[in-house]
């Protein structure tokens, strides 16, 4: 199965992160923007996930495929970098405006790029 095919439309995603003290956060996130077979990206607001990733670059992502049952994928991630401008940020903002709202798109201030360190099935 190709990496891109692991995230069918209509599923649900969650990112887990923690700060340098071990305080944990989870947040609902869309499916990732696939950069290549080892790199994914998400747009981020200046919320807790973004703040925690600045302290601790390790994160995990869970994607539940649409439909009944428990199929999907889990990713172990390591933050590579944040960008505050560029084509990917504009792409993310446009997509967010289309599927959520213009206000939600305006709140997106960063693109976080992650290295995919491990891929595991949901179950």
Short mmCIF file of N, CA, C and O in Angstrom, two decimals:
data_model
loop_
_atom_site.label_atom_id
_atom_site.label_comp_id
_atom_site.label_asym_id
_atom_site.label_seq_id
_atom_site.Cartn_x
_atom_site.Cartn_y
_atom_site.Cartn_z
N UNK A 1 0.84 -1.18 0.00
CA UNK A 1 0.00 0.00 0.00
C UNK A 1 0.89 1.24 0.00
O UNK A 1 1.84 1.32 0.76
N UNK A 2 0.54 2.21 -0.84
CA UNK A 2 1.28 3.46 -0.90
C UNK A 2 0.95 4.31 0.32
O UNK A 2 -0.17 4.26 0.85
N UNK A 3 1.93 5.10 0.75
CA UNK A 3 1.77 5.94 1.93
C UNK A 3 0.53 6.82 1.81
O UNK A 3 -0.27 6.91 2.74
N UNK A 4 0.35 7.46 0.68
CA UNK A 4 -0.79 8.35 0.47
C UNK A 4 -2.12 7.63 0.64
O UNK A 4 -3.10 8.21 1.14
N UNK A 5 -2.19 6.37 0.28
CA UNK A 5 -3.42 5.59 0.35
C UNK A 5 -3.81 5.19 1.77
O UNK A 5 -4.91 4.66 1.99
N UNK A 6 -2.94 5.43 2.73
CA UNK A 6 -3.23 5.08 4.12
C UNK A 6 -4.21 6.05 4.79
O UNK A 6 -4.63 5.82 5.92
N UNK A 7 -4.57 7.12 4.08
CA UNK A 7 -5.42 8.16 4.66
C UNK A 7 -6.63 8.44 3.76
O UNK A 7 -6.73 9.51 3.16
N UNK A 8 -7.57 7.49 3.66
CA UNK A 8 -8.73 7.72 2.79
C UNK A 8 -9.58 8.89 3.30
O UNK A 8 -9.66 9.14 4.51
N UNK A 9 -10.20 9.58 2.37
CA UNK A 9 -11.06 10.71 2.72
C UNK A 9 -12.17 10.27 3.66
O UNK A 9 -12.67 9.16 3.56
N UNK A 10 -12.53 11.17 4.56
CA UNK A 10 -13.65 10.90 5.46
C UNK A 10 -13.28 10.32 6.80
O UNK A 10 -14.15 10.12 7.64
N UNK A 11 -11.99 10.06 7.03
CA UNK A 11 -11.55 9.53 8.31
C UNK A 11 -11.36 10.63 9.34
O UNK A 11 -11.63 11.80 9.09
N UNK A 12 -10.87 10.25 10.49
CA UNK A 12 -10.61 11.20 11.59
C UNK A 12 -9.19 11.02 12.09
O UNK A 12 -8.71 9.89 12.22
N UNK A 13 -8.53 12.15 12.39
CA UNK A 13 -7.16 12.09 12.87
C UNK A 13 -6.98 12.81 14.19
O UNK A 13 -7.70 13.75 14.51
N UNK A 14 -5.98 12.35 14.95
CA UNK A 14 -5.64 12.93 16.25
C UNK A 14 -4.13 12.99 16.37
O UNK A 14 -3.43 12.02 16.07
N UNK A 15 -3.62 14.14 16.82
CA UNK A 15 -2.20 14.29 17.12
C UNK A 15 -2.03 14.35 18.63
O UNK A 15 -2.77 15.05 19.32
N UNK A 16 -1.04 13.61 19.13
CA UNK A 16 -0.67 13.65 20.55
C UNK A 16 0.71 14.26 20.65
O UNK A 16 1.61 13.93 19.88
N UNK A 17 0.87 15.17 21.61
CA UNK A 17 2.16 15.82 21.85
C UNK A 17 2.32 16.00 23.36
O UNK A 17 1.37 15.85 24.11
N UNK A 18 3.54 16.34 23.77
CA UNK A 18 3.76 16.65 25.19
C UNK A 18 4.84 17.71 25.30
O UNK A 18 5.71 17.83 24.43
N UNK A 19 4.77 18.48 26.37
CA UNK A 19 5.78 19.51 26.57
C UNK A 19 7.01 18.90 27.22
O UNK A 19 7.09 17.68 27.44
N UNK A 20 7.99 19.73 27.55
CA UNK A 20 9.24 19.22 28.11
C UNK A 20 9.08 18.65 29.51
O UNK A 20 9.93 17.89 29.98
N UNK A 21 7.96 18.94 30.18
CA UNK A 21 7.69 18.39 31.52
C UNK A 21 6.85 17.12 31.47
O UNK A 21 6.56 16.53 32.50
N UNK A 22 6.42 16.73 30.27
CA UNK A 22 5.62 15.52 30.14
C UNK A 22 4.13 15.75 30.16
O UNK A 22 3.36 14.79 30.15
N UNK A 23 3.68 17.00 30.21
CA UNK A 23 2.25 17.28 30.13
C UNK A 23 1.77 16.92 28.73
O UNK A 23 2.35 17.36 27.74
N UNK A 24 0.71 16.13 28.65
CA UNK A 24 0.26 15.57 27.38
C UNK A 24 -0.92 16.37 26.83
O UNK A 24 -1.76 16.86 27.57
N UNK A 25 -0.96 16.46 25.52
CA UNK A 25 -2.07 17.10 24.81
C UNK A 25 -2.48 16.22 23.64
O UNK A 25 -1.63 15.58 23.02
N UNK A 26 -3.77 16.17 23.37
CA UNK A 26 -4.26 15.54 22.14
C UNK A 26 -5.19 16.52 21.45
O UNK A 26 -5.85 17.33 22.11
N UNK A 27 -5.19 16.47 20.12
CA UNK A 27 -6.03 17.40 19.37
C UNK A 27 -6.47 16.73 18.07
O UNK A 27 -5.74 15.93 17.48
N UNK A 28 -7.67 17.07 17.63
CA UNK A 28 -8.18 16.57 16.36
C UNK A 28 -7.49 17.32 15.24
O UNK A 28 -7.40 18.55 15.25
N UNK A 29 -6.96 16.56 14.27
CA UNK A 29 -6.29 17.13 13.10
C UNK A 29 -6.75 16.39 11.86
O UNK A 29 -7.04 15.19 11.90
N UNK A 30 -6.77 17.10 10.76
CA UNK A 30 -7.12 16.51 9.47
C UNK A 30 -6.06 15.49 9.06
O UNK A 30 -5.01 15.37 9.70
N UNK A 31 -6.32 14.81 7.96
CA UNK A 31 -5.29 13.91 7.43
C UNK A 31 -4.09 14.76 7.02
O UNK A 31 -4.23 15.94 6.70
N UNK A 32 -2.90 14.18 7.03
CA UNK A 32 -1.70 14.96 6.76
C UNK A 32 -1.55 15.35 5.29
O UNK A 32 -2.11 14.69 4.40
N UNK A 33 -0.81 16.40 5.06
CA UNK A 33 -0.35 16.74 3.72
C UNK A 33 0.91 15.90 3.50
O UNK A 33 1.87 16.02 4.27
N UNK A 34 0.88 15.04 2.51
CA UNK A 34 2.02 14.15 2.23
C UNK A 34 3.04 14.92 1.41
O UNK A 34 2.75 15.35 0.29
N UNK A 35 4.24 15.10 1.97
CA UNK A 35 5.33 15.77 1.26
C UNK A 35 6.11 14.74 0.45
O UNK A 35 6.39 14.92 -0.72
N UNK A 36 6.48 13.64 1.11
CA UNK A 36 7.12 12.49 0.47
C UNK A 36 6.89 11.28 1.36
O UNK A 36 6.14 11.38 2.34
N UNK A 37 7.51 10.14 1.07
CA UNK A 37 7.24 8.91 1.83
C UNK A 37 7.72 8.95 3.27
O UNK A 37 7.41 8.04 4.04
N UNK A 38 8.46 9.96 3.66
CA UNK A 38 8.95 10.07 5.03
C UNK A 38 8.63 11.41 5.69
O UNK A 38 9.08 11.68 6.79
N UNK A 39 7.87 12.27 4.99
CA UNK A 39 7.60 13.60 5.51
C UNK A 39 6.12 13.95 5.35
O UNK A 39 5.56 13.79 4.27
N UNK A 40 5.51 14.42 6.44
CA UNK A 40 4.13 14.89 6.42
C UNK A 40 4.08 16.29 7.03
O UNK A 40 5.01 16.70 7.74
N UNK A 41 3.01 17.01 6.74
CA UNK A 41 2.88 18.38 7.25
C UNK A 41 1.44 18.66 7.63
O UNK A 41 0.50 18.09 7.04
N UNK A 42 1.26 19.54 8.60
CA UNK A 42 -0.04 20.05 9.00
C UNK A 42 0.05 21.54 9.24
O UNK A 42 1.09 22.04 9.72
N UNK A 43 -1.03 22.23 8.99
CA UNK A 43 -1.14 23.62 9.40
C UNK A 43 -1.48 23.65 10.88
O UNK A 43 -2.15 22.75 11.39
N UNK A 44 -0.98 24.68 11.57
CA UNK A 44 -1.22 24.78 13.01
C UNK A 44 -1.53 26.21 13.43
O UNK A 44 -0.97 27.16 12.88
N UNK A 45 -2.42 26.31 14.39
CA UNK A 45 -2.68 27.58 15.04
C UNK A 45 -1.64 27.75 16.16
O UNK A 45 -0.78 26.88 16.35
N UNK A 46 -1.76 28.81 16.91
CA UNK A 46 -0.83 29.01 18.03
C UNK A 46 -1.40 28.40 19.31
O UNK A 46 -1.31 28.98 20.39
N UNK A 47 -1.94 27.20 19.18
CA UNK A 47 -2.52 26.48 20.30
C UNK A 47 -1.51 25.62 21.04
O UNK A 47 -0.30 25.70 20.84
N UNK A 48 -2.04 24.76 21.88
CA UNK A 48 -1.21 23.93 22.75
C UNK A 48 -0.32 22.96 21.98
O UNK A 48 0.84 22.77 22.33
N UNK A 49 -0.81 22.34 20.89
CA UNK A 49 0.02 21.42 20.11
C UNK A 49 1.27 22.13 19.61
O UNK A 49 2.39 21.63 19.76
N UNK A 50 1.11 23.28 19.01
CA UNK A 50 2.24 24.07 18.50
C UNK A 50 3.20 24.43 19.63
O UNK A 50 4.42 24.28 19.50
N UNK A 51 2.66 24.89 20.75
CA UNK A 51 3.51 25.27 21.89
C UNK A 51 4.30 24.07 22.42
O UNK A 51 5.49 24.18 22.71
N UNK A 52 3.64 22.93 22.56
CA UNK A 52 4.33 21.74 23.07
C UNK A 52 5.40 21.25 22.11
O UNK A 52 6.48 20.84 22.52
N UNK A 53 5.12 21.30 20.81
CA UNK A 53 6.11 20.84 19.84
C UNK A 53 7.35 21.71 19.82
O UNK A 53 8.44 21.24 19.49
N UNK A 54 7.22 22.96 20.19
CA UNK A 54 8.40 23.83 20.28
C UNK A 54 9.33 23.38 21.42
O UNK A 54 10.52 23.59 21.37
N UNK A 55 8.77 22.72 22.43
CA UNK A 55 9.55 22.23 23.57
C UNK A 55 10.01 20.79 23.37
O UNK A 55 11.07 20.41 23.85
N UNK A 56 9.18 19.98 22.72
CA UNK A 56 9.46 18.55 22.57
C UNK A 56 9.05 18.14 21.15
O UNK A 56 7.87 18.17 20.83
N UNK A 57 10.01 17.77 20.32
CA UNK A 57 9.70 17.50 18.91
C UNK A 57 9.01 16.16 18.62
O UNK A 57 8.68 15.88 17.48
N UNK A 58 8.77 15.37 19.63
CA UNK A 58 8.16 14.04 19.44
C UNK A 58 6.64 14.13 19.50
O UNK A 58 6.08 14.79 20.36
N UNK A 59 6.00 13.43 18.58
CA UNK A 59 4.54 13.41 18.53
C UNK A 59 4.07 12.08 17.96
O UNK A 59 4.87 11.30 17.43
N UNK A 60 2.78 11.85 18.07
CA UNK A 60 2.17 10.66 17.47
C UNK A 60 0.89 11.11 16.79
O UNK A 60 0.24 12.08 17.22
N UNK A 61 0.53 10.41 15.72
CA UNK A 61 -0.68 10.71 14.98
C UNK A 61 -1.45 9.42 14.76
O UNK A 61 -0.87 8.39 14.41
N UNK A 62 -2.75 9.47 14.97
CA UNK A 62 -3.63 8.33 14.76
C UNK A 62 -4.67 8.74 13.74
O UNK A 62 -5.27 9.82 13.85
N UNK A 63 -4.85 7.90 12.71
CA UNK A 63 -5.88 8.15 11.71
C UNK A 63 -6.81 6.96 11.66
O UNK A 63 -6.38 5.83 11.39
N UNK A 64 -8.11 7.21 11.93
CA UNK A 64 -9.14 6.17 11.86
C UNK A 64 -9.83 6.29 10.51
O UNK A 64 -10.37 7.34 10.17
N UNK A 65 -9.80 5.20 9.74
CA UNK A 65 -10.45 5.19 8.44
C UNK A 65 -11.95 5.37 8.61
O UNK A 65 -12.52 5.01 9.64
N UNK A 66 -12.62 5.90 7.57
CA UNK A 66 -14.08 6.05 7.65
C UNK A 66 -14.77 4.68 7.66
O UNK A 66 -14.18 3.68 7.25
N UNK A 67 -15.98 4.67 8.16
CA UNK A 67 -16.75 3.43 8.19
C UNK A 67 -16.72 2.79 9.56
O UNK A 67 -16.16 3.32 10.51
N UNK A 68 -17.31 1.62 9.64
CA UNK A 68 -17.37 0.90 10.91
C UNK A 68 -16.08 0.14 11.14
O UNK A 68 -15.33 -0.15 10.21
N UNK A 69 -15.84 -0.21 12.37
CA UNK A 69 -14.65 -0.97 12.72
C UNK A 69 -13.50 -0.05 13.10
O UNK A 69 -13.67 1.15 13.25
N UNK A 70 -12.36 -0.66 13.25
CA UNK A 70 -11.20 0.06 13.74
C UNK A 70 -10.00 -0.17 12.83
O UNK A 70 -9.01 -0.78 13.21
N UNK A 71 -10.09 0.31 11.61
CA UNK A 71 -8.94 0.24 10.71
C UNK A 71 -8.35 1.64 10.59
O UNK A 71 -9.04 2.65 10.73
N UNK A 72 -7.07 1.66 10.36
CA UNK A 72 -6.39 2.94 10.24
C UNK A 72 -4.90 2.76 10.44
O UNK A 72 -4.36 1.66 10.30
N UNK A 73 -4.25 3.84 10.82
CA UNK A 73 -2.80 3.85 10.92
C UNK A 73 -2.35 4.74 12.09
O UNK A 73 -3.04 5.69 12.46
N UNK A 74 -1.20 4.38 12.66
CA UNK A 74 -0.56 5.20 13.69
C UNK A 74 0.84 5.58 13.21
O UNK A 74 1.55 4.74 12.67
N UNK A 75 1.21 6.83 13.41
CA UNK A 75 2.53 7.31 13.01
C UNK A 75 3.30 7.83 14.22
O UNK A 75 2.75 8.56 15.04
N UNK A 76 4.54 7.45 14.32
CA UNK A 76 5.47 8.05 15.28
C UNK A 76 6.18 9.16 14.51
O UNK A 76 6.74 8.92 13.43
N UNK A 77 6.15 10.38 15.04
CA UNK A 77 6.64 11.56 14.32
C UNK A 77 7.73 12.30 15.08
O UNK A 77 7.75 12.29 16.31
N UNK A 78 8.58 12.97 14.33
CA UNK A 78 9.58 13.86 14.90
C UNK A 78 9.54 15.17 14.12
O UNK A 78 9.70 15.18 12.89
N UNK A 79 9.31 16.26 14.82
CA UNK A 79 9.23 17.57 14.18
C UNK A 79 10.54 17.92 13.51
O UNK A 79 11.61 17.83 14.12
N UNK A 80 10.48 18.31 12.25
CA UNK A 80 11.66 18.75 11.51
C UNK A 80 11.79 20.27 11.58
O UNK A 80 12.86 20.80 11.87
N UNK A 81 10.67 20.97 11.28
CA UNK A 81 10.72 22.44 11.26
C UNK A 81 9.32 23.01 11.14
O UNK A 81 8.38 22.32 10.78
N UNK A 82 9.23 24.30 11.49
CA UNK A 82 8.02 25.09 11.30
C UNK A 82 8.30 26.11 10.21
O UNK A 82 9.41 26.63 10.11
N UNK A 83 7.28 26.43 9.40
CA UNK A 83 7.36 27.52 8.44
C UNK A 83 6.20 28.47 8.71
O UNK A 83 5.09 28.03 8.98
N UNK A 84 6.48 29.75 8.64
CA UNK A 84 5.45 30.76 8.86
C UNK A 84 5.04 31.45 7.56
O UNK A 84 4.30 32.44 7.59
N UNK A 85 5.51 30.93 6.44
CA UNK A 85 5.12 31.46 5.13
C UNK A 85 5.41 30.39 4.08
O UNK A 85 5.99 29.36 4.39
N UNK A 86 4.98 30.66 2.85
CA UNK A 86 5.31 29.76 1.76
C UNK A 86 4.09 29.10 1.15
O UNK A 86 2.95 29.28 1.59
N UNK A 87 4.36 28.33 0.09
CA UNK A 87 3.30 27.68 -0.68
C UNK A 87 2.47 26.71 0.15
O UNK A 87 1.25 26.66 0.01
N UNK A 88 3.12 25.92 1.01
CA UNK A 88 2.36 24.95 1.80
C UNK A 88 1.41 25.65 2.77
O UNK A 88 0.27 25.23 2.93
N UNK A 89 1.85 26.74 3.40
CA UNK A 89 0.97 27.46 4.30
C UNK A 89 -0.24 28.00 3.54
O UNK A 89 -1.38 27.89 4.02
N UNK A 90 -0.03 28.54 2.37
CA UNK A 90 -1.14 29.05 1.57
C UNK A 90 -2.08 27.92 1.15
O UNK A 90 -3.30 28.08 1.17
N UNK A 91 -1.53 26.77 0.80
CA UNK A 91 -2.34 25.61 0.44
C UNK A 91 -3.19 25.16 1.63
O UNK A 91 -4.39 24.88 1.49
N UNK A 92 -2.58 25.09 2.82
CA UNK A 92 -3.29 24.67 4.03
C UNK A 92 -4.40 25.66 4.36
O UNK A 92 -5.53 25.27 4.67
N UNK A 93 -4.11 26.96 4.29
CA UNK A 93 -5.11 27.97 4.59
C UNK A 93 -6.30 27.89 3.62
O UNK A 93 -7.45 27.97 4.04
N UNK A 94 -6.01 27.69 2.35
CA UNK A 94 -7.08 27.59 1.35
C UNK A 94 -7.96 26.37 1.63
O UNK A 94 -9.18 26.46 1.62
N UNK A 95 -7.31 25.24 1.91
CA UNK A 95 -8.04 24.01 2.21
C UNK A 95 -8.89 24.17 3.48
O UNK A 95 -10.05 23.74 3.53
N UNK A 96 -8.33 24.80 4.50
CA UNK A 96 -9.05 25.03 5.75
C UNK A 96 -10.26 25.91 5.52
O UNK A 96 -11.34 25.65 6.06
N UNK A 97 -10.11 26.95 4.72
CA UNK A 97 -11.23 27.84 4.42
C UNK A 97 -12.35 27.08 3.72
O UNK A 97 -13.54 27.31 3.99
N UNK A 98 -11.99 26.16 2.84
CA UNK A 98 -12.99 25.39 2.08
C UNK A 98 -13.73 24.39 2.93
O UNK A 98 -14.94 24.20 2.75
N UNK A 99 -13.03 23.72 3.86
CA UNK A 99 -13.70 22.65 4.61
C UNK A 99 -14.16 23.07 6.01
O UNK A 99 -15.00 22.40 6.60
N UNK A 100 -13.60 24.17 6.55
CA UNK A 100 -14.00 24.61 7.88
C UNK A 100 -14.63 25.99 7.79
O UNK A 100 -15.85 26.12 7.81
N UNK A 101 -13.80 27.03 7.70
CA UNK A 101 -14.30 28.40 7.58
C UNK A 101 -13.15 29.35 7.30
O UNK A 101 -11.98 29.02 7.55
N UNK A 102 -13.49 30.54 6.86
CA UNK A 102 -12.47 31.58 6.63
C UNK A 102 -11.80 31.96 7.95
O UNK A 102 -10.58 32.19 7.99
N UNK A 103 -12.56 32.00 9.02
CA UNK A 103 -11.99 32.35 10.33
C UNK A 103 -10.98 31.29 10.78
O UNK A 103 -9.93 31.62 11.31
N UNK A 104 -11.30 30.02 10.56
CA UNK A 104 -10.37 28.95 10.92
C UNK A 104 -9.10 29.05 10.09
O UNK A 104 -7.99 28.85 10.60
N UNK A 105 -9.23 29.38 8.82
CA UNK A 105 -8.06 29.53 7.95
C UNK A 105 -7.16 30.67 8.42
O UNK A 105 -5.93 30.55 8.41
N UNK A 106 -7.76 31.75 8.87
CA UNK A 106 -6.98 32.89 9.37
C UNK A 106 -6.20 32.54 10.64
O UNK A 106 -5.15 33.11 10.91
N UNK A 107 -6.71 31.60 11.42
CA UNK A 107 -6.05 31.20 12.66
C UNK A 107 -4.80 30.35 12.40
O UNK A 107 -3.93 30.25 13.26
N UNK A 108 -4.70 29.74 11.22
CA UNK A 108 -3.54 28.91 10.89
C UNK A 108 -2.36 29.83 10.61
O UNK A 108 -2.37 30.63 9.68
N UNK A 109 -1.33 29.72 11.45
CA UNK A 109 -0.16 30.61 11.35
C UNK A 109 1.13 29.88 10.99
O UNK A 109 2.12 30.51 10.66
N UNK A 110 1.14 28.55 11.10
CA UNK A 110 2.37 27.78 10.92
C UNK A 110 2.10 26.50 10.13
O UNK A 110 0.99 25.98 10.17
N UNK A 111 3.12 26.01 9.48
CA UNK A 111 3.10 24.66 8.93
C UNK A 111 4.19 23.88 9.64
O UNK A 111 5.35 24.33 9.71
N UNK A 112 3.82 22.76 10.21
CA UNK A 112 4.78 21.89 10.90
C UNK A 112 5.10 20.71 9.98
O UNK A 112 4.19 20.03 9.50
N UNK A 113 6.39 20.51 9.74
CA UNK A 113 6.86 19.38 8.93
C UNK A 113 7.45 18.33 9.86
O UNK A 113 8.26 18.65 10.74
N UNK A 114 7.03 17.08 9.66
CA UNK A 114 7.46 15.98 10.51
C UNK A 114 8.12 14.88 9.70
O UNK A 114 7.66 14.57 8.59
N UNK A 115 9.12 14.26 10.29
CA UNK A 115 9.67 13.02 9.75
C UNK A 115 8.84 11.87 10.31
O UNK A 115 8.57 11.83 11.52
N UNK A 116 8.43 10.96 9.46
CA UNK A 116 7.69 9.78 9.90
C UNK A 116 8.73 8.73 10.29
O UNK A 116 9.46 8.22 9.46
N UNK A 117 8.81 8.43 11.58
CA UNK A 117 9.80 7.49 12.10
C UNK A 117 9.30 6.06 12.13
O UNK A 117 10.09 5.12 12.08
N UNK A 118 7.97 5.91 12.24
CA UNK A 118 7.41 4.55 12.31
C UNK A 118 5.96 4.60 11.85
O UNK A 118 5.25 5.56 12.14
N UNK A 119 5.53 3.56 11.16
CA UNK A 119 4.14 3.41 10.72
C UNK A 119 3.63 2.08 11.27
O UNK A 119 4.28 1.05 11.08
N UNK A 120 2.49 2.14 11.97
CA UNK A 120 1.89 0.93 12.52
C UNK A 120 0.40 0.91 12.21
O UNK A 120 -0.21 1.96 12.13
N UNK A 121 -0.17 -0.28 12.09
CA UNK A 121 -1.63 -0.33 11.91
C UNK A 121 -2.34 0.15 13.17
O UNK A 121 -1.75 0.15 14.27
N UNK A 122 -3.58 0.55 13.03
CA UNK A 122 -4.34 1.00 14.18
C UNK A 122 -4.52 -0.12 15.19
O UNK A 122 -4.37 0.08 16.38
N UNK A 123 -4.84 -1.30 14.70
CA UNK A 123 -4.98 -2.47 15.60
C UNK A 123 -4.09 -3.57 15.07
O UNK A 123 -4.01 -3.82 13.91
#
